[in-house]
Amino acid sequence: MTPSEIVKQLDLHVIGQSEAKKVLAVAVYSHFRKSAKPNPDAVEIAKGNILLIGSTGTGKTLLCETLSRILGVPFATADATSLAQTEFVNHEIEAIVQRLLEKADGDIARAQRGLVFIDEVDKLKSVSGQARAASGESVQHALLKIMEGSQVRLHSGQYIDTTQILFICGGAFVGLQTILDDTQTYGYVSLSEDDSQKVLDRLNARVKPTDLITYGLIPEFAGRLPIVARLQDLSKAMMVRVMTEPRNSIYRQFHQMLQSDRVELAIERIVFEQIADLAMEYKVGARSLRGIFEELMTDVLYVIPDNPAIRKVVITSLFDTPRLLSAQGTDIVLVRK
Ligand SMILES: Nc1ncnc2c1ncn2[C@@H]1O[C@H](COP(=O)(O)OP(=O)(O)OP(=O)(O)O)[C@@H](O)[C@H]1O
Ligand SMILES: [Mg+2]
């Protein structure tokens, strides 16, 4: 698959985030290309592990999951915060590799070309005054080795070589923007081209390793994440699309659920906008959409199985009771028992 084909596939499931999709697609394409055709004479291409930066609920995990599914490679996730809470970091790391092997159905060669997603790496930042052994910093150190490529010994005695495993790290990095704003380097470079401002903006929007170090990552860890992609906060319009467009969007899921009871679900556009408005206030990205949607649907899902006369559900506002219609299109009024 070429990078553009990968992006096209990602577009079916993930709304927006075109920059991040492009960066991911190119990185993954180069990675799997070189691991697919080992050529002894070729220039050694260093591994381009990826860092995804974006607020909560903007699609980081979704992007990685979708990516691994369309590439058909085994995929394991880990949470950096739980790594930081255990005394036995190396056991946990071994467990990640073990999960990858399970996803590969025990096929070591496949596992060795898999994808590992480590979420919330921003929580590993070193906090001054905190003892190193108990801090995220020690987890960063532990992760260095497998990200670089090493032999991990599993419980079963098998060894997994992590050299060809692609690591994608994710994190919200709250406060990073302030660091970026303070370290804008390219303001004084003078370019004569018309689009110089665009070029400058692009350079300044780049997250530099030094910014990550200022944030609290250790230099070795930041250095092993050469590719950085940023996700945008979702706008209201994007939230509406998240609910309706993807293959398995919330709306489609409920639509199908009712269909199996032979009930048609009709939700007016304004309702999605009202839900998106609420979700914007909750500030957890698309994460709150499902909860709000379920709340709206609970009453409907409760009454339908007992009332086979209901053939259609019409929802015109988040704040009005859904209308329940019969096959003839007349309102069905339920008598509370
Ligand atoms: N860009 C998007 N397109 C489609 N759905 C999205 C998008 N962003 C988020 N979602 C939806 O929101 C849910 C949460 O997204 P996801 O798990 O990817 O968030 P995240 O960025 O990993 O957040 P966190 O930092 O909290 O882990 C997903 O299940 C998905 O349905
Ligand atoms: Mg996530």
CSV table of C-alpha atoms and ligand atoms in Angstrom, one decimal:
chain,number,residue,atom,x,y,z
A,1,MET,CA,0.0,0.0,0.0
A,2,THR,CA,1.3,3.5,-0.9
A,3,PRO,CA,1.0,6.4,1.6
A,4,SER,CA,-1.9,7.9,-0.3
A,5,GLU,CA,-3.8,4.6,-0.2
A,6,ILE,CA,-3.1,4.3,3.5
A,7,VAL,CA,-4.5,7.8,4.0
A,8,LYS,CA,-7.6,6.9,2.0
A,9,GLN,CA,-8.2,3.9,4.2
A,10,LEU,CA,-7.7,6.0,7.3
A,11,ASP,CA,-10.2,8.5,6.0
A,12,LEU,CA,-12.9,5.9,6.2
A,13,HIS,CA,-12.6,5.7,10.0
A,14,VAL,CA,-10.9,8.8,11.3
A,15,ILE,CA,-12.3,12.3,10.7
A,16,GLY,CA,-9.9,15.2,9.9
A,17,GLN,CA,-6.3,15.0,11.2
A,18,SER,CA,-5.0,15.1,7.7
A,19,GLU,CA,-1.5,16.2,8.7
A,20,ALA,CA,-1.2,13.4,11.2
A,21,LYS,CA,-2.5,10.8,8.7
A,22,LYS,CA,0.0,11.9,6.1
A,23,VAL,CA,3.0,11.8,8.5
A,24,LEU,CA,1.9,8.4,9.8
A,25,ALA,CA,1.3,7.0,6.4
A,26,VAL,CA,4.7,8.0,5.1
A,27,ALA,CA,6.5,6.8,8.2
A,28,VAL,CA,4.7,3.5,8.2
A,29,TYR,CA,5.2,3.0,4.5
A,30,SER,CA,9.0,3.6,4.7
A,31,HIS,CA,9.2,1.4,7.8
A,32,PHE,CA,7.5,-1.6,6.4
A,33,ARG,CA,9.1,-1.2,3.0
A,34,LYS,CA,12.6,-1.5,4.4
A,35,SER,CA,11.7,-4.3,6.7
A,36,ALA,CA,10.0,-6.2,3.9
A,37,LYS,CA,13.0,-6.2,1.6
A,38,PRO,CA,16.2,-6.5,3.6
A,39,ASN,CA,19.1,-5.7,1.2
A,40,PRO,CA,22.6,-6.2,2.6
A,41,ASP,CA,24.0,-3.5,0.3
A,42,ALA,CA,21.4,-0.9,1.1
A,43,VAL,CA,22.0,2.1,3.2
A,44,GLU,CA,20.9,1.4,6.8
A,45,ILE,CA,17.8,3.5,7.4
A,46,ALA,CA,17.3,4.4,11.0
A,47,LYS,CA,14.0,3.5,12.5
A,48,GLY,CA,11.5,6.3,12.5
A,49,ASN,CA,9.5,5.8,15.7
A,50,ILE,CA,6.6,8.2,15.8
A,51,LEU,CA,5.2,10.6,18.5
A,52,LEU,CA,1.6,11.6,18.2
A,53,ILE,CA,0.7,14.7,20.1
A,54,GLY,CA,-2.9,15.7,20.6
A,55,SER,CA,-5.5,16.5,23.2
A,56,THR,CA,-7.6,13.7,24.7
A,57,GLY,CA,-10.3,12.2,22.4
A,58,THR,CA,-8.9,13.5,19.2
A,59,GLY,CA,-8.2,10.1,17.6
A,60,LYS,CA,-4.7,9.1,18.6
A,61,THR,CA,-5.6,5.6,19.7
A,62,LEU,CA,-8.2,5.3,16.9
A,63,LEU,CA,-5.5,6.2,14.3
A,64,CYS,CA,-3.1,3.5,15.5
A,65,GLU,CA,-5.8,0.9,15.8
A,66,THR,CA,-7.1,1.6,12.3
A,67,LEU,CA,-3.6,1.7,10.9
A,68,SER,CA,-2.7,-1.7,12.3
A,69,ARG,CA,-5.9,-3.1,11.0
A,70,ILE,CA,-5.5,-1.9,7.4
A,71,LEU,CA,-1.9,-2.9,7.3
A,72,GLY,CA,-2.7,-6.3,8.8
A,73,VAL,CA,0.2,-6.2,11.2
A,74,PRO,CA,0.0,-7.3,14.8
A,75,PHE,CA,-0.7,-4.4,17.2
A,76,ALA,CA,-0.2,-4.1,20.9
A,77,THR,CA,-0.9,-1.1,23.1
A,78,ALA,CA,0.5,-0.1,26.5
A,79,ASP,CA,-0.2,2.7,28.8
A,80,ALA,CA,2.8,4.6,30.0
A,81,THR,CA,1.1,5.6,33.3
A,82,SER,CA,0.6,2.0,34.3
A,83,LEU,CA,4.2,1.3,33.4
A,84,ALA,CA,5.2,4.1,35.8
A,85,GLN,CA,3.1,2.7,38.6
A,86,THR,CA,4.7,-0.7,38.7
A,87,GLU,CA,8.0,-1.6,40.4
A,88,PHE,CA,8.7,-4.1,37.7
A,89,VAL,CA,8.9,-2.1,34.5
A,90,ASN,CA,10.8,-4.8,32.7
A,91,HIS,CA,8.1,-7.4,33.4
A,92,GLU,CA,5.6,-5.0,32.0
A,93,ILE,CA,7.6,-4.4,28.9
A,94,GLU,CA,8.0,-8.1,28.5
A,95,ALA,CA,4.2,-8.3,28.7
A,96,ILE,CA,3.8,-5.9,25.9
A,97,VAL,CA,6.0,-7.9,23.7
A,98,GLN,CA,4.1,-11.0,24.8
A,99,ARG,CA,0.8,-9.5,23.8
A,100,LEU,CA,2.2,-8.6,20.4
A,101,LEU,CA,3.2,-12.2,19.9
A,102,GLU,CA,-0.3,-13.4,20.9
A,103,LYS,CA,-1.8,-10.9,18.3
A,104,ALA,CA,0.5,-12.5,15.8
A,105,ASP,CA,-0.9,-16.0,16.7
A,106,GLY,CA,2.5,-17.0,18.1
A,107,ASP,CA,4.3,-16.3,14.8
A,108,ILE,CA,7.6,-14.7,16.0
A,109,ALA,CA,8.5,-13.4,12.6
A,110,ARG,CA,5.2,-11.5,12.3
A,111,ALA,CA,5.4,-10.2,15.8
A,112,GLN,CA,8.9,-8.8,15.1
A,113,ARG,CA,7.4,-6.6,12.4
A,114,GLY,CA,4.5,-5.4,14.4
A,115,LEU,CA,3.4,-2.1,15.8
A,116,VAL,CA,3.4,-1.1,19.4
A,117,PHE,CA,1.5,1.9,20.7
A,118,ILE,CA,2.5,3.5,24.0
A,119,ASP,CA,-0.1,5.9,25.2
A,120,GLU,CA,0.4,8.8,27.6
A,121,VAL,CA,4.1,9.1,27.4
A,122,ASP,CA,3.8,12.7,28.4
A,123,LYS,CA,2.9,11.4,31.9
A,124,LEU,CA,6.5,10.1,32.1
A,125,LYS,CA,7.9,13.6,32.3
A,126,SER,CA,10.5,14.0,35.0
A,127,VAL,CA,9.4,16.1,37.9
A,128,SER,CA,12.1,17.8,39.7
A,129,GLY,CA,12.5,16.7,43.3
A,130,GLN,CA,11.0,13.2,42.6
A,131,ALA,CA,13.2,10.3,43.2
A,132,ARG,CA,14.3,8.9,39.8
A,133,ALA,CA,13.7,5.3,40.5
A,134,ALA,CA,10.0,6.0,41.3
A,135,SER,CA,9.5,8.4,38.5
A,136,GLY,CA,8.5,8.3,34.8
A,137,GLU,CA,12.1,8.9,34.0
A,138,SER,CA,13.1,5.4,34.9
A,139,VAL,CA,10.3,4.1,32.6
A,140,GLN,CA,11.7,6.3,29.8
A,141,HIS,CA,15.1,4.6,30.4
A,142,ALA,CA,13.5,1.2,30.3
A,143,LEU,CA,11.7,2.0,27.1
A,144,LEU,CA,14.8,3.2,25.3
A,145,LYS,CA,16.2,-0.3,24.9
A,146,ILE,CA,13.2,-1.9,23.2
A,147,MET,CA,12.5,1.2,21.1
A,148,GLU,CA,16.0,1.1,19.8
A,149,GLY,CA,15.9,-2.6,19.1
A,150,SER,CA,16.9,-5.3,21.5
A,151,GLN,CA,16.2,-9.0,22.3
A,152,VAL,CA,13.4,-9.3,24.8
A,153,ARG,CA,13.3,-12.6,26.6
A,154,LEU,CA,9.8,-13.9,27.1
A,155,HIS,CA,8.5,-16.0,29.9
A,156,SER,CA,8.5,-19.0,27.6
A,157,GLY,CA,12.2,-18.6,26.9
A,158,GLN,CA,11.6,-17.3,23.4
A,159,TYR,CA,13.4,-14.2,22.2
A,160,ILE,CA,11.8,-11.4,20.3
A,161,ASP,CA,14.0,-8.9,18.4
A,162,THR,CA,12.4,-5.5,18.6
A,163,THR,CA,14.6,-3.9,15.8
A,164,GLN,CA,11.9,-4.0,13.2
A,165,ILE,CA,9.0,-3.2,15.5
A,166,LEU,CA,7.6,0.2,15.0
A,167,PHE,CA,6.9,2.2,18.1
A,168,ILE,CA,4.2,4.9,18.1
A,169,CYS,CA,4.0,7.0,21.2
A,170,GLY,CA,1.1,9.2,22.1
A,171,GLY,CA,0.4,11.9,24.5
A,172,ALA,CA,-1.6,15.1,25.1
A,173,PHE,CA,1.4,17.1,26.2
A,174,VAL,CA,-0.7,19.8,27.9
A,175,GLY,CA,1.3,23.0,28.0
A,176,LEU,CA,3.6,22.1,25.1
A,177,GLN,CA,2.2,25.0,23.0
A,178,THR,CA,3.6,27.5,25.6
A,179,ILE,CA,7.0,26.0,25.2
A,180,LEU,CA,6.7,26.2,21.4
A,181,ASP,CA,5.6,29.8,21.5
A,182,ASP,CA,8.6,30.7,23.7
A,183,THR,CA,11.1,29.0,21.4
A,184,GLN,CA,9.9,30.1,18.0
A,185,THR,CA,13.2,30.1,16.2
A,186,TYR,CA,12.4,31.1,12.7
A,187,GLY,CA,10.9,34.6,13.2
A,188,TYR,CA,14.0,36.4,11.9
A,189,VAL,CA,14.9,34.3,8.9
A,190,SER,CA,14.1,36.5,6.0
A,191,LEU,CA,12.7,34.8,2.9
A,192,SER,CA,11.8,36.8,-0.2
A,193,GLU,CA,9.2,34.4,-1.4
A,194,ASP,CA,5.5,35.3,-1.2
A,195,ASP,CA,4.7,32.3,0.9
A,196,SER,CA,7.5,32.9,3.3
A,197,GLN,CA,5.1,33.4,6.1
A,198,LYS,CA,3.6,30.0,5.4
A,199,VAL,CA,7.0,28.4,5.5
A,200,LEU,CA,7.9,30.1,8.7
A,201,ASP,CA,4.6,29.1,10.3
A,202,ARG,CA,5.2,25.5,9.3
A,203,LEU,CA,8.7,25.5,10.7
A,204,ASN,CA,7.5,27.1,13.9
A,205,ALA,CA,4.7,24.7,14.3
A,206,ARG,CA,7.2,21.8,14.3
A,207,VAL,CA,7.8,20.3,17.6
A,208,LYS,CA,11.6,20.1,18.2
A,209,PRO,CA,13.3,17.6,20.4
A,210,THR,CA,14.4,20.4,22.6
A,211,ASP,CA,10.8,21.3,23.2
A,212,LEU,CA,10.1,17.8,24.4
A,213,ILE,CA,13.2,17.9,26.6
A,214,THR,CA,12.0,21.2,28.1
A,215,TYR,CA,8.7,19.5,28.7
A,216,GLY,CA,10.4,16.8,30.7
A,217,LEU,CA,11.4,13.9,28.4
A,218,ILE,CA,14.9,12.8,28.7
A,219,PRO,CA,17.1,13.6,25.7
A,220,GLU,CA,17.6,10.0,24.8
A,221,PHE,CA,13.9,9.3,24.8
A,222,ALA,CA,13.0,12.4,22.8
A,223,GLY,CA,15.8,11.5,20.4
A,224,ARG,CA,14.3,8.1,19.6
A,225,LEU,CA,11.0,9.7,18.4
A,226,PRO,CA,12.3,11.5,15.4
A,227,ILE,CA,8.9,11.8,13.7
A,228,VAL,CA,6.3,14.0,15.4
A,229,ALA,CA,2.8,14.4,14.2
A,230,ARG,CA,0.2,16.7,15.9
A,231,LEU,CA,-3.5,16.2,16.0
A,232,GLN,CA,-5.9,19.1,16.0
A,233,ASP,CA,-8.6,19.6,18.6
A,234,LEU,CA,-11.9,18.6,17.1
A,235,SER,CA,-14.2,21.4,16.0
A,236,LYS,CA,-18.0,21.2,16.4
A,237,ALA,CA,-18.3,20.4,12.7
A,238,MET,CA,-15.8,17.6,13.0
A,239,MET,CA,-17.7,16.2,16.0
A,240,VAL,CA,-20.9,16.0,14.0
A,241,ARG,CA,-19.0,14.1,11.3
A,242,VAL,CA,-17.5,11.8,13.9
A,243,MET,CA,-21.0,10.8,14.9
A,244,THR,CA,-22.3,10.2,11.4
A,245,GLU,CA,-19.6,9.5,8.8
A,246,PRO,CA,-17.2,6.7,9.8
A,247,ARG,CA,-18.0,3.2,8.9
A,248,ASN,CA,-18.9,2.3,12.4
A,249,SER,CA,-20.0,5.7,13.6
A,250,ILE,CA,-22.3,5.9,16.7
A,251,TYR,CA,-25.3,6.8,14.6
A,252,ARG,CA,-24.7,3.8,12.2
A,253,GLN,CA,-24.3,1.5,15.2
A,254,PHE,CA,-27.7,2.5,16.7
A,255,HIS,CA,-29.3,2.6,13.3
A,256,GLN,CA,-28.3,-1.0,12.8
A,257,MET,CA,-29.3,-2.0,16.3
A,258,LEU,CA,-32.8,-0.7,15.8
A,259,GLN,CA,-33.0,-2.2,12.3
A,260,SER,CA,-32.6,-5.6,13.8
A,261,ASP,CA,-35.9,-4.9,15.6
A,262,ARG,CA,-37.3,-3.7,12.3
A,263,VAL,CA,-37.4,-0.1,13.5
A,264,GLU,CA,-36.3,2.8,11.5
A,265,LEU,CA,-34.2,5.5,13.2
A,266,ALA,CA,-34.4,9.1,11.9
A,267,ILE,CA,-32.4,11.7,13.7
A,268,GLU,CA,-32.4,15.3,12.5
A,269,ARG,CA,-29.1,17.1,11.9
A,270,ILE,CA,-29.8,19.6,14.5
A,271,VAL,CA,-29.6,16.9,17.2
A,272,PHE,CA,-26.1,16.0,16.2
A,273,GLU,CA,-25.2,19.7,16.4
A,274,GLN,CA,-26.7,19.9,19.9
A,275,ILE,CA,-24.7,16.8,21.0
A,276,ALA,CA,-21.6,18.3,19.5
A,277,ASP,CA,-22.2,21.6,21.3
A,278,LEU,CA,-22.5,19.7,24.6
A,279,ALA,CA,-19.4,17.7,23.8
A,280,MET,CA,-17.4,20.8,23.1
A,281,GLU,CA,-18.2,22.0,26.6
A,282,TYR,CA,-17.0,18.7,28.2
A,283,LYS,CA,-13.6,19.3,26.6
A,284,VAL,CA,-12.7,15.6,26.2
A,285,GLY,CA,-12.8,15.6,22.5
A,286,ALA,CA,-15.0,13.0,20.8
A,287,ARG,CA,-14.9,10.9,23.9
A,288,SER,CA,-18.1,12.4,25.4
A,289,LEU,CA,-20.2,11.9,22.3
A,290,ARG,CA,-21.0,8.3,22.9
A,291,GLY,CA,-22.3,9.0,26.5
A,292,ILE,CA,-24.6,11.8,25.4
A,293,PHE,CA,-25.9,9.7,22.5
A,294,GLU,CA,-26.6,6.7,24.7
A,295,GLU,CA,-28.4,8.8,27.2
A,296,LEU,CA,-30.6,10.1,24.4
A,297,MET,CA,-31.3,6.5,23.2
A,298,THR,CA,-31.8,4.7,26.5
A,299,ASP,CA,-35.5,5.4,26.8
A,300,VAL,CA,-36.1,4.4,23.2
A,301,LEU,CA,-34.1,1.2,23.5
A,302,TYR,CA,-36.0,0.4,26.7
A,303,VAL,CA,-39.5,0.6,25.2
A,304,ILE,CA,-39.0,-0.9,21.7
A,305,PRO,CA,-38.8,-4.6,22.6
A,306,ASP,CA,-42.1,-4.5,24.5
A,307,ASN,CA,-43.9,-2.5,21.7
A,308,PRO,CA,-43.8,-4.3,18.4
A,309,ALA,CA,-46.1,-1.7,16.9
A,310,ILE,CA,-43.3,0.8,16.9
A,311,ARG,CA,-41.9,1.0,13.4
A,312,LYS,CA,-40.1,4.3,13.4
A,313,VAL,CA,-38.3,6.6,15.9
A,314,VAL,CA,-38.0,10.3,15.0
A,315,ILE,CA,-35.7,12.5,17.1
A,316,THR,CA,-35.9,16.2,16.4
A,317,SER,CA,-34.2,17.7,19.4
A,318,LEU,CA,-31.9,16.6,22.1
A,319,PHE,CA,-34.3,18.2,24.6
A,320,ASP,CA,-37.6,16.7,23.3
A,321,THR,CA,-38.9,13.2,23.8
A,322,PRO,CA,-38.4,11.0,20.7
A,323,ARG,CA,-41.5,10.4,18.7
A,324,LEU,CA,-42.5,6.8,18.3
A,325,LEU,CA,-44.4,6.0,15.1
A,326,SER,CA,-46.5,3.0,13.9
A,327,ALA,CA,-46.4,1.5,10.5
A,328,GLN,CA,-49.2,3.9,9.5
A,329,GLY,CA,-47.1,6.9,10.7
A,330,THR,CA,-49.3,7.6,13.7
A,331,ASP,CA,-47.8,8.5,17.0
A,332,ILE,CA,-47.7,5.8,19.6
A,333,VAL,CA,-48.3,7.1,23.1
A,334,LEU,CA,-47.0,4.7,25.7
A,335,VAL,CA,-49.0,4.4,28.8
A,336,ARG,CA,-46.8,4.2,31.8
A,337,LYS,CA,-47.5,1.1,33.8
B,1,LIG,N1,-10.8,12.2,14.5
B,1,LIG,C1,-11.7,11.3,14.9
B,1,LIG,N2,-12.5,10.7,14.0
B,1,LIG,C2,-13.4,9.8,14.4
B,1,LIG,N3,-13.6,9.4,15.6
B,1,LIG,C3,-12.9,10.0,16.6
B,1,LIG,C4,-11.9,10.9,16.3
B,1,LIG,N4,-11.3,11.3,17.4
B,1,LIG,C5,-11.9,10.6,18.4
B,1,LIG,N5,-12.9,9.8,17.9
B,1,LIG,C6,-13.8,9.0,18.7
B,1,LIG,O1,-13.5,9.2,20.1
B,1,LIG,C7,-13.1,8.0,20.8
B,1,LIG,C8,-11.9,8.3,21.6
B,1,LIG,O2,-10.8,8.6,20.7
B,1,LIG,P1,-9.3,8.0,20.9
B,1,LIG,O3,-9.4,6.9,21.8
B,1,LIG,O4,-8.6,7.8,19.6
B,1,LIG,O5,-8.7,9.3,21.7
B,1,LIG,P2,-7.3,9.6,22.1
B,1,LIG,O6,-6.8,10.7,21.3
B,1,LIG,O7,-6.4,8.4,22.1
B,1,LIG,O8,-7.5,10.2,23.6
B,1,LIG,P3,-6.6,9.9,24.9
B,1,LIG,O9,-5.5,10.9,24.9
B,1,LIG,O10,-7.6,10.2,26.0
B,1,LIG,O11,-6.2,8.5,24.9
B,1,LIG,C9,-12.9,7.0,19.7
B,1,LIG,O12,-13.5,5.8,20.1
B,1,LIG,C10,-13.5,7.5,18.5
B,1,LIG,O13,-14.8,6.9,18.3
B,2,MG,MG,-5.7,7.1,23.6
